[in-house]
Short mmCIF file of C-alpha atoms and ligand atoms in Angstrom, two decimals:
data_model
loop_
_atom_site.label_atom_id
_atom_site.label_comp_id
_atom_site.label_asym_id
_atom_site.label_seq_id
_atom_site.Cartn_x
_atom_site.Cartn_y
_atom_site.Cartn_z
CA UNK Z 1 54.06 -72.78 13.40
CA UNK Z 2 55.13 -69.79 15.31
CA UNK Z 3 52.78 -67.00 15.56
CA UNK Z 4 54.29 -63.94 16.77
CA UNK Z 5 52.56 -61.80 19.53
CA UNK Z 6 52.85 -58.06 19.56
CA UNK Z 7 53.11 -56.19 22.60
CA UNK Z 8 50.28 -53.47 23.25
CA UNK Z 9 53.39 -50.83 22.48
CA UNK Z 10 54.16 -52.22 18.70
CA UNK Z 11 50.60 -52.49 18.36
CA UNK Z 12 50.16 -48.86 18.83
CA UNK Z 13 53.94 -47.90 16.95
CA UNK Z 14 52.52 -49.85 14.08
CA UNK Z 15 49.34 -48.25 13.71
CA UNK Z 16 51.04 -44.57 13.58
CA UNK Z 17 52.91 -45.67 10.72
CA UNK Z 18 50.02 -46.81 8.95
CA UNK Z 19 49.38 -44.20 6.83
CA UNK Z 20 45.59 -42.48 6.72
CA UNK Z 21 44.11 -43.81 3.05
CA UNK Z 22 41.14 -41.60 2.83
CA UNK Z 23 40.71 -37.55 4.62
CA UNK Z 24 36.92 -36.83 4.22
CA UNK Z 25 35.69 -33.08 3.79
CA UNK Z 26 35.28 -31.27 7.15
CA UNK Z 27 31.94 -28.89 7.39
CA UNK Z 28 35.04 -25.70 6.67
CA UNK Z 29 36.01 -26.70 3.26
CA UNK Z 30 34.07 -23.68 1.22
CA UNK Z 31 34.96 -21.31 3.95
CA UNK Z 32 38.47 -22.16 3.51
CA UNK Z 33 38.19 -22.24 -0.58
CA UNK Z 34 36.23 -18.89 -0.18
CA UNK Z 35 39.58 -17.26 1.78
CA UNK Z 36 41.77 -18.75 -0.02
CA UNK Z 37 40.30 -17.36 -3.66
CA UNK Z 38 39.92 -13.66 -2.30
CA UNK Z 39 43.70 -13.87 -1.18
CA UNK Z 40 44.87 -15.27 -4.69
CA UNK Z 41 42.74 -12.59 -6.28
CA UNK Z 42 44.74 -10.07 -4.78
CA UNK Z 43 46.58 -8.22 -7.76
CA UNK Z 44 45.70 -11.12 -10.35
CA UNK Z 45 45.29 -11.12 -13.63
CA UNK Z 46 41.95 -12.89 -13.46
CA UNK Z 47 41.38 -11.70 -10.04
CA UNK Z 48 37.64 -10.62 -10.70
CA UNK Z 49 36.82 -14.24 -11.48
CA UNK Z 50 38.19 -15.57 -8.41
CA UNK Z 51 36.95 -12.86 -6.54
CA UNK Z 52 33.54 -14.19 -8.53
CA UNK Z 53 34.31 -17.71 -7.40
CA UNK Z 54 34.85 -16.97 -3.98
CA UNK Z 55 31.36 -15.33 -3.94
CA UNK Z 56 30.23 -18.84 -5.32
CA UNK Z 57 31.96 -20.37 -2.11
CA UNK Z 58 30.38 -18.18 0.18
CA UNK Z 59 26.95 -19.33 -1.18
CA UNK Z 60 27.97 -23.26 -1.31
CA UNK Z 61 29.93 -22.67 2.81
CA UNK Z 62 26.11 -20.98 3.72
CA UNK Z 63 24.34 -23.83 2.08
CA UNK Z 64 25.77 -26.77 3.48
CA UNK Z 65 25.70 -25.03 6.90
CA UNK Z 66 22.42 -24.74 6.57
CA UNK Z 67 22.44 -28.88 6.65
CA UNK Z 68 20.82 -29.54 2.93
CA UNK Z 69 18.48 -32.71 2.60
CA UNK Z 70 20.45 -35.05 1.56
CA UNK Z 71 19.30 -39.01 0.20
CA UNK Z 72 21.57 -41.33 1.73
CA UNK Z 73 22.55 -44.99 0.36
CA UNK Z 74 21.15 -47.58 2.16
CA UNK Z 75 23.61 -49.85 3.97
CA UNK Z 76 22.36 -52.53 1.69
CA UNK Z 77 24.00 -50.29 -1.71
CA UNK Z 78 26.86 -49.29 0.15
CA UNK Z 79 27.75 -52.91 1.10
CA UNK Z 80 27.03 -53.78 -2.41
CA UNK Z 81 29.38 -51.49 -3.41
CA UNK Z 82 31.91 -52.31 -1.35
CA UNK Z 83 31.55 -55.75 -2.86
CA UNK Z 84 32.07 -54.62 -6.40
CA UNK Z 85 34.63 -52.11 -5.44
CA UNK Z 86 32.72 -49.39 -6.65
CA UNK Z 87 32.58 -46.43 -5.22
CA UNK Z 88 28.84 -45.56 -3.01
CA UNK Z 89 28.20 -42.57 -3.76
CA UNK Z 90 28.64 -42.33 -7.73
CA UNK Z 91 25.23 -43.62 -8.05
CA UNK Z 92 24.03 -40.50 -6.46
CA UNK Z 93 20.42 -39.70 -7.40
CA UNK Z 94 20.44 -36.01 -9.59
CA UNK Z 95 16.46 -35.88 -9.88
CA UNK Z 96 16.00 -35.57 -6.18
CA UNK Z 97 18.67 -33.95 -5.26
CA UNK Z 98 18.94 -30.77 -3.10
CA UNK Z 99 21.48 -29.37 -5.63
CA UNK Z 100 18.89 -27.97 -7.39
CA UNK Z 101 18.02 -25.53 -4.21
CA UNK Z 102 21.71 -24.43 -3.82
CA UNK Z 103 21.98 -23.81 -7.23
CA UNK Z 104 19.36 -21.09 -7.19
CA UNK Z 105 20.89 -20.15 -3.82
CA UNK Z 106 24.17 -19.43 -5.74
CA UNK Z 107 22.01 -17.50 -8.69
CA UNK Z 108 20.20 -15.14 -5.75
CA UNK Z 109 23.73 -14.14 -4.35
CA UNK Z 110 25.40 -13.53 -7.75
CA UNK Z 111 21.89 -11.67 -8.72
CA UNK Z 112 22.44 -9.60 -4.95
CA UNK Z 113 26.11 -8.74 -5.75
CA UNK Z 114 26.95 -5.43 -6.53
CA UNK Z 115 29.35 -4.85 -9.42
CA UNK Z 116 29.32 -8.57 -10.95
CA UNK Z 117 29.56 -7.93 -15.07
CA UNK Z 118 26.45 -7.66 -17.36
CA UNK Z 119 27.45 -11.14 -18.66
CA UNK Z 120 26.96 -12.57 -14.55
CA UNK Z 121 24.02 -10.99 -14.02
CA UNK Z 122 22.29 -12.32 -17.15
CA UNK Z 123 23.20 -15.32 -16.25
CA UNK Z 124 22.29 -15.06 -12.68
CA UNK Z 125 18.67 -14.49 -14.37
CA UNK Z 126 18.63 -17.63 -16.60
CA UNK Z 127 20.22 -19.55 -13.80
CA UNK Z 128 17.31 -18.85 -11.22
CA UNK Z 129 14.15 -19.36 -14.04
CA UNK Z 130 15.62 -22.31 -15.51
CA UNK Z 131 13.40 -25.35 -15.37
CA UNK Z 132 14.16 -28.16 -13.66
CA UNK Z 133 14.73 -30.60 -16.56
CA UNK Z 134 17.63 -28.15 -18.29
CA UNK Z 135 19.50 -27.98 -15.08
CA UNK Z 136 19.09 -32.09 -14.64
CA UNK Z 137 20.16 -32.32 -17.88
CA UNK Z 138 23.39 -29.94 -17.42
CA UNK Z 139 24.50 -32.09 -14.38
CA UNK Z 140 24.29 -35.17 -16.01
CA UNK Z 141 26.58 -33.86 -18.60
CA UNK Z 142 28.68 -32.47 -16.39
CA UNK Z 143 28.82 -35.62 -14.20
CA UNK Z 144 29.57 -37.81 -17.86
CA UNK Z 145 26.09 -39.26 -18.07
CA UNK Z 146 25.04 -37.69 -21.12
CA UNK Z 147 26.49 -36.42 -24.04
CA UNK Z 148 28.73 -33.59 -23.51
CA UNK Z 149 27.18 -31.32 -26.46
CA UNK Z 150 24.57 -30.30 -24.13
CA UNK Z 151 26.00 -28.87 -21.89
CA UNK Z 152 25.88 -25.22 -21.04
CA UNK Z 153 30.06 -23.76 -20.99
CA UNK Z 154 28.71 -20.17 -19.08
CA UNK Z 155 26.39 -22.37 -16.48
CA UNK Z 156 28.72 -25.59 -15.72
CA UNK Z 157 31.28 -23.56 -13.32
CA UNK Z 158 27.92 -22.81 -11.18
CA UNK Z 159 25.77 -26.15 -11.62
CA UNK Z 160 29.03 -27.68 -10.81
CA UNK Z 161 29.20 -25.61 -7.17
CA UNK Z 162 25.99 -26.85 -7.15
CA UNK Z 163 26.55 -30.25 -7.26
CA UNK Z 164 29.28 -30.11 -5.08
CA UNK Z 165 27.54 -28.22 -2.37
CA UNK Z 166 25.10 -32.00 -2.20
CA UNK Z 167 28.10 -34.55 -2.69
CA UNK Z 168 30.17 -32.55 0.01
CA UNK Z 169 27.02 -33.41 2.48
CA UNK Z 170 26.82 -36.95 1.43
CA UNK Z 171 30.72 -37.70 1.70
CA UNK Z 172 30.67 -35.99 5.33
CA UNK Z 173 28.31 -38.95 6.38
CA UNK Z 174 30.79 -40.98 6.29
CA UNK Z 175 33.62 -41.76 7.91
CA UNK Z 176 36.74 -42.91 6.65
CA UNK Z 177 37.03 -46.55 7.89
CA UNK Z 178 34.17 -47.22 5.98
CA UNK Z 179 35.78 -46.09 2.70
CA UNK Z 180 36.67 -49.20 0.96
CA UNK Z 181 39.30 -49.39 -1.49
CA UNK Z 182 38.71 -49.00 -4.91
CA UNK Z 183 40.81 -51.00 -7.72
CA UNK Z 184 41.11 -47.38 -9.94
CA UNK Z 185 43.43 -45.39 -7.65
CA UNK Z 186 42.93 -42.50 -9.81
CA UNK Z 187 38.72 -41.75 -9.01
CA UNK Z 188 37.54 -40.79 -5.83
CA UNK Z 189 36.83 -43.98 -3.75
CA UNK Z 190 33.52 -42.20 -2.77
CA UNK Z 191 31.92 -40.48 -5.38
CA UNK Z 192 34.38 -42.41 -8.68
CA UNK Z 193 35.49 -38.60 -9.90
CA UNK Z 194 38.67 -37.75 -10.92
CA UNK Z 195 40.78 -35.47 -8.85
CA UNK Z 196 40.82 -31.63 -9.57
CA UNK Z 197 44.90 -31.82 -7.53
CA UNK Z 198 47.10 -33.56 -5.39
CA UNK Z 199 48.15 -32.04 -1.75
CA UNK Z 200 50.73 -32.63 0.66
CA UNK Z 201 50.09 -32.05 3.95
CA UNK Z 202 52.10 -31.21 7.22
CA UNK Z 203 49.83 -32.00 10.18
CA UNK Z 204 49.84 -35.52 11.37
CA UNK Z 205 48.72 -37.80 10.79
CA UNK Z 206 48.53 -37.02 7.42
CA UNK Z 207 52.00 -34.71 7.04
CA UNK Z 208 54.24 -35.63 4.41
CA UNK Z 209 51.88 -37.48 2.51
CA UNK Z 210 50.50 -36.58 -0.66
CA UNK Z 211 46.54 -37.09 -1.02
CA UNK Z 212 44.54 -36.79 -4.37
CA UNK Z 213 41.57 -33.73 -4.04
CA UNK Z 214 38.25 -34.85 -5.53
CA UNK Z 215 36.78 -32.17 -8.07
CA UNK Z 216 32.90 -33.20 -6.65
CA UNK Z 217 33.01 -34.40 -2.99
CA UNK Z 218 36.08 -32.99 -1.97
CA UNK Z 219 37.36 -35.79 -0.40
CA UNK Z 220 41.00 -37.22 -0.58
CA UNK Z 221 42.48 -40.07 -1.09
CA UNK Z 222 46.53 -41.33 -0.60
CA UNK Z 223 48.96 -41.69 -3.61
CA UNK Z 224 52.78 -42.00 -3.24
CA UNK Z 225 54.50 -39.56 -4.11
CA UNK Z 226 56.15 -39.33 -7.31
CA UNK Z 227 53.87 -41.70 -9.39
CA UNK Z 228 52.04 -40.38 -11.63
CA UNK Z 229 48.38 -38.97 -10.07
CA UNK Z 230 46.89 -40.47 -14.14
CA UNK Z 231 48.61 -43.40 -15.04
CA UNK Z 232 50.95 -45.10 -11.78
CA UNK Z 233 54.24 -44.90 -13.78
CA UNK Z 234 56.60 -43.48 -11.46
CA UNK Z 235 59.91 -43.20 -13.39
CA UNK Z 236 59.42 -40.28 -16.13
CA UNK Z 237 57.62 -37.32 -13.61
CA UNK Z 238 59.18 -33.65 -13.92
CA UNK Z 239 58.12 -30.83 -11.52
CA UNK Z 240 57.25 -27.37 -13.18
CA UNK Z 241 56.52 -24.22 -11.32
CA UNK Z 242 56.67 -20.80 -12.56
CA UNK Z 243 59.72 -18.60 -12.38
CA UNK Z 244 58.41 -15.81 -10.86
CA UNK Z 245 61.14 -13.88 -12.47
CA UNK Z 246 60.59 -14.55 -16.66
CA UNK Z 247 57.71 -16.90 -16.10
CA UNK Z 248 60.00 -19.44 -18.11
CA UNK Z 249 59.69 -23.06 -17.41
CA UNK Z 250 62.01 -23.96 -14.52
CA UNK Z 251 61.76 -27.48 -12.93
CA UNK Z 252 60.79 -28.13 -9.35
CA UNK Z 253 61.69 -24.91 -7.12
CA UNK Z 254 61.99 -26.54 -3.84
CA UNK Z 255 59.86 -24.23 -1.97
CA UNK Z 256 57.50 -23.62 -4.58
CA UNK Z 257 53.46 -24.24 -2.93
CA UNK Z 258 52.24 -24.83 -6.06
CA UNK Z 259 53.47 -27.41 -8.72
CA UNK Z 260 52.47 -29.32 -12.03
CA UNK Z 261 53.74 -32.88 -11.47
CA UNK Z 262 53.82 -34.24 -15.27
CA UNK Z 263 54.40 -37.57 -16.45
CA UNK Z 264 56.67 -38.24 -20.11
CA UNK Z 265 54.60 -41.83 -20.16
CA UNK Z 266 51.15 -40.47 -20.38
CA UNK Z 267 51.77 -37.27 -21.56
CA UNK Z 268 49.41 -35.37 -18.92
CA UNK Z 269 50.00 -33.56 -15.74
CA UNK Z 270 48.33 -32.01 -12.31
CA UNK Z 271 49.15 -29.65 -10.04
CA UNK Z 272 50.51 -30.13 -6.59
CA UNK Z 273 50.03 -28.30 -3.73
CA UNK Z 274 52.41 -28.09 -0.40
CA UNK Z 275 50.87 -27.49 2.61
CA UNK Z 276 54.14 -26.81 4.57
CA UNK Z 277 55.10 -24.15 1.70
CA UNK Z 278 52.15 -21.98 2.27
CA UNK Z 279 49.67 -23.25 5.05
CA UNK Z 280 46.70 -21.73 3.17
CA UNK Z 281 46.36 -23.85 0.13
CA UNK Z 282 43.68 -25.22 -1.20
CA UNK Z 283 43.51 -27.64 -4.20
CA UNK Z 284 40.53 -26.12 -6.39
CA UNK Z 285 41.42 -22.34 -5.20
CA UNK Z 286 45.61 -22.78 -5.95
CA UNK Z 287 44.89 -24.80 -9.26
CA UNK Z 288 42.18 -22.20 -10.31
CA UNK Z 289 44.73 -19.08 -10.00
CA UNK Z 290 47.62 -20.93 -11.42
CA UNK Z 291 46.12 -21.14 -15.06
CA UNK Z 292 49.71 -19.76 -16.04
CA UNK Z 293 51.36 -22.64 -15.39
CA UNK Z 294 48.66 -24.45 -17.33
CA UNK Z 295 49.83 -22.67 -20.43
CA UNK Z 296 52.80 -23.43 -19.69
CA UNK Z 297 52.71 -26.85 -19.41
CA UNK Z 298 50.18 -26.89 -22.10
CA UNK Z 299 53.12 -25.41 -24.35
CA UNK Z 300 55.57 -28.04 -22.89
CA UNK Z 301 53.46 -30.56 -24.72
CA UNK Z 302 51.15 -31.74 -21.72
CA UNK Z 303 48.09 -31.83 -21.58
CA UNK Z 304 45.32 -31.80 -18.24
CA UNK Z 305 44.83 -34.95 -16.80
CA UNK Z 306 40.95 -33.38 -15.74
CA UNK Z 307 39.59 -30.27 -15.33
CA UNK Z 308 38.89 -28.08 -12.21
CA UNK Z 309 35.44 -27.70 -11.35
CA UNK Z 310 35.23 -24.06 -11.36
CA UNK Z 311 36.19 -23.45 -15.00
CA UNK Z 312 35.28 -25.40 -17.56
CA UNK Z 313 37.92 -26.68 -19.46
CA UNK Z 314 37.38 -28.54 -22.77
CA UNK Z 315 38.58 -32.26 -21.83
CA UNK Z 316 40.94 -34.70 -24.05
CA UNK Z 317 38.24 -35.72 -26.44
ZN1 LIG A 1 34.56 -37.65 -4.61
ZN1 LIG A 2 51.27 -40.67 -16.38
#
């Protein structure tokens, strides 16, 4: 039998190519969501709620600098994990999490903010006297454990920063080696949530590939390109983007940042983002101020493949 040897050189040529399967959060990633809302916002029709929303960042970037208490898995459920290829952190505990803390951290500042609507305040107030078993209860329905009818519609954009704020924290303790591979390549190999995007990026050694955006933990994961981001059928996928000049449905603009990628076999799409089109995209921000192209798609007979963590969006039921 011949083995063959590879020099130190093909070793090294090899690796490049390999591509990256998982790009965990860096400690930025509200900062950048934060900028990125209040430049959307700019002249938009909903450009109070992202302006809104990128208060919200502000209050989740200040909370997980402030390096929340976080309960790790033990190595012993992370292995196990790994074993069952599940992902580690979908277990997280709610009951003991610091979420709870940043959520009332995110109440204070919208309570602070000058000029928010009556509607914001009010719920600022609930928000910040709610007992602890209500807002337990909201995540778990947010997070699919519970029955949906429970859940709050006004409070789940904020108890969902919230959340994010703690799973954020626990993904960054990671690092991406230790990822393992899931068999579902449409959840979050970390945290098992679906994706809120996809994004292609330009810097190495991730440029030109396109990565899935988790809603919760914001980490990504690789997907080849044209396939679709729901189902893995990568035949029937059409590009929308909106024609900036009737706001009729045009397919893929080459230079547009901000696609829907939807597939004809599953009926559902998501939006893509393209890093080398605008560098300062950002997969919840971009998907948050395109709800036009939502409707759009929405009248072309597609429907969301998920829902994006800062609105909340009634899912396929
Ligand atoms: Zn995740
Ligand atoms: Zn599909």
């Amino acid at each position: 039998m011949v083995q063959r040897i590879l020099e130190r050189g093909q070793i090294e040529t090899l690796a490049s190519r390999a591509i990256p399967r998982v790009r965990l959060p860096d400690g930025q990633v509200f900062a950048r969501r934060a900028a990125r809302l209040r430049q959307l916002a700019e002249g938009h029709a909903i450009g109070d709620y992202l302006r809104l929303m990128a208060r919200v960042a502000d209050a989740q970037q200040a909370a997980l600098g402030a390096a929340i208490d976080v309960t790790l898995p033990t190595e012993a459920a992370i292995a196990q994990a790994a074993a069952h290829r599940m992902p580690p952190l979908a277990g997280a505990e709610l009951g003991t999490g610091a979420w709870r803390g940043v959520l009332r951290a995110i109440a204070d500042a919208l309570a602070a903010e000058r000029g928010v609507p009556a509607a914001v305040g009010a719920l600022a107030t609930r928000l910040r006297a709610a007992p602890d078993e209500w807002i337990v209860l909201q995540a778990a329905a947010l997070l699919g454990g519970v029955a949906s009818d429970s859940l709050d519609r006004a409070a789940a954009p904020f108890v969902m920063a919230a959340l994010q704020v703690q799973w954020v924290a626990l993904a960054r303790t990671f690092t991406a080696e230790r990822v393992a591979p899931l068999d579902v390549p449409g959840v979050c190999p970390l945290c098992g949530s679906l994706p809120v995007a996809s994004i292609v990026h330009a810097q190495a050694p991730y440029q030109g590939y396109r990565y899935l955006h988790c809603a919760l933990c914001a980490s990504e994961w690789h997907r080849v390109r044209a396939q679709c981001s729901q189902c893995g059928n990568g035949k029937q996928i059409g590009y929308y983007t909106l024609d900036a000049a009737d706001g009729g449905p045009t397919i893929a603009a080459d230079a547009a940042a901000v696609r829907a990628e939807a597939c004809d076999e599953c009926s559902s799409y998501r939006k893509i983002v393209y890093v080398e089109h605008d560098a300062a995209v950002e997969p919840v921000a971009d998907d948050l101020a395109s709800l036009a192209l939502d409707l759009l798609l929405g009248e072309q007979g597609y429907h969301r493949a998920s829902g994006n963590p800062l609105l909340w969006q009634a899912g396929e039921e």
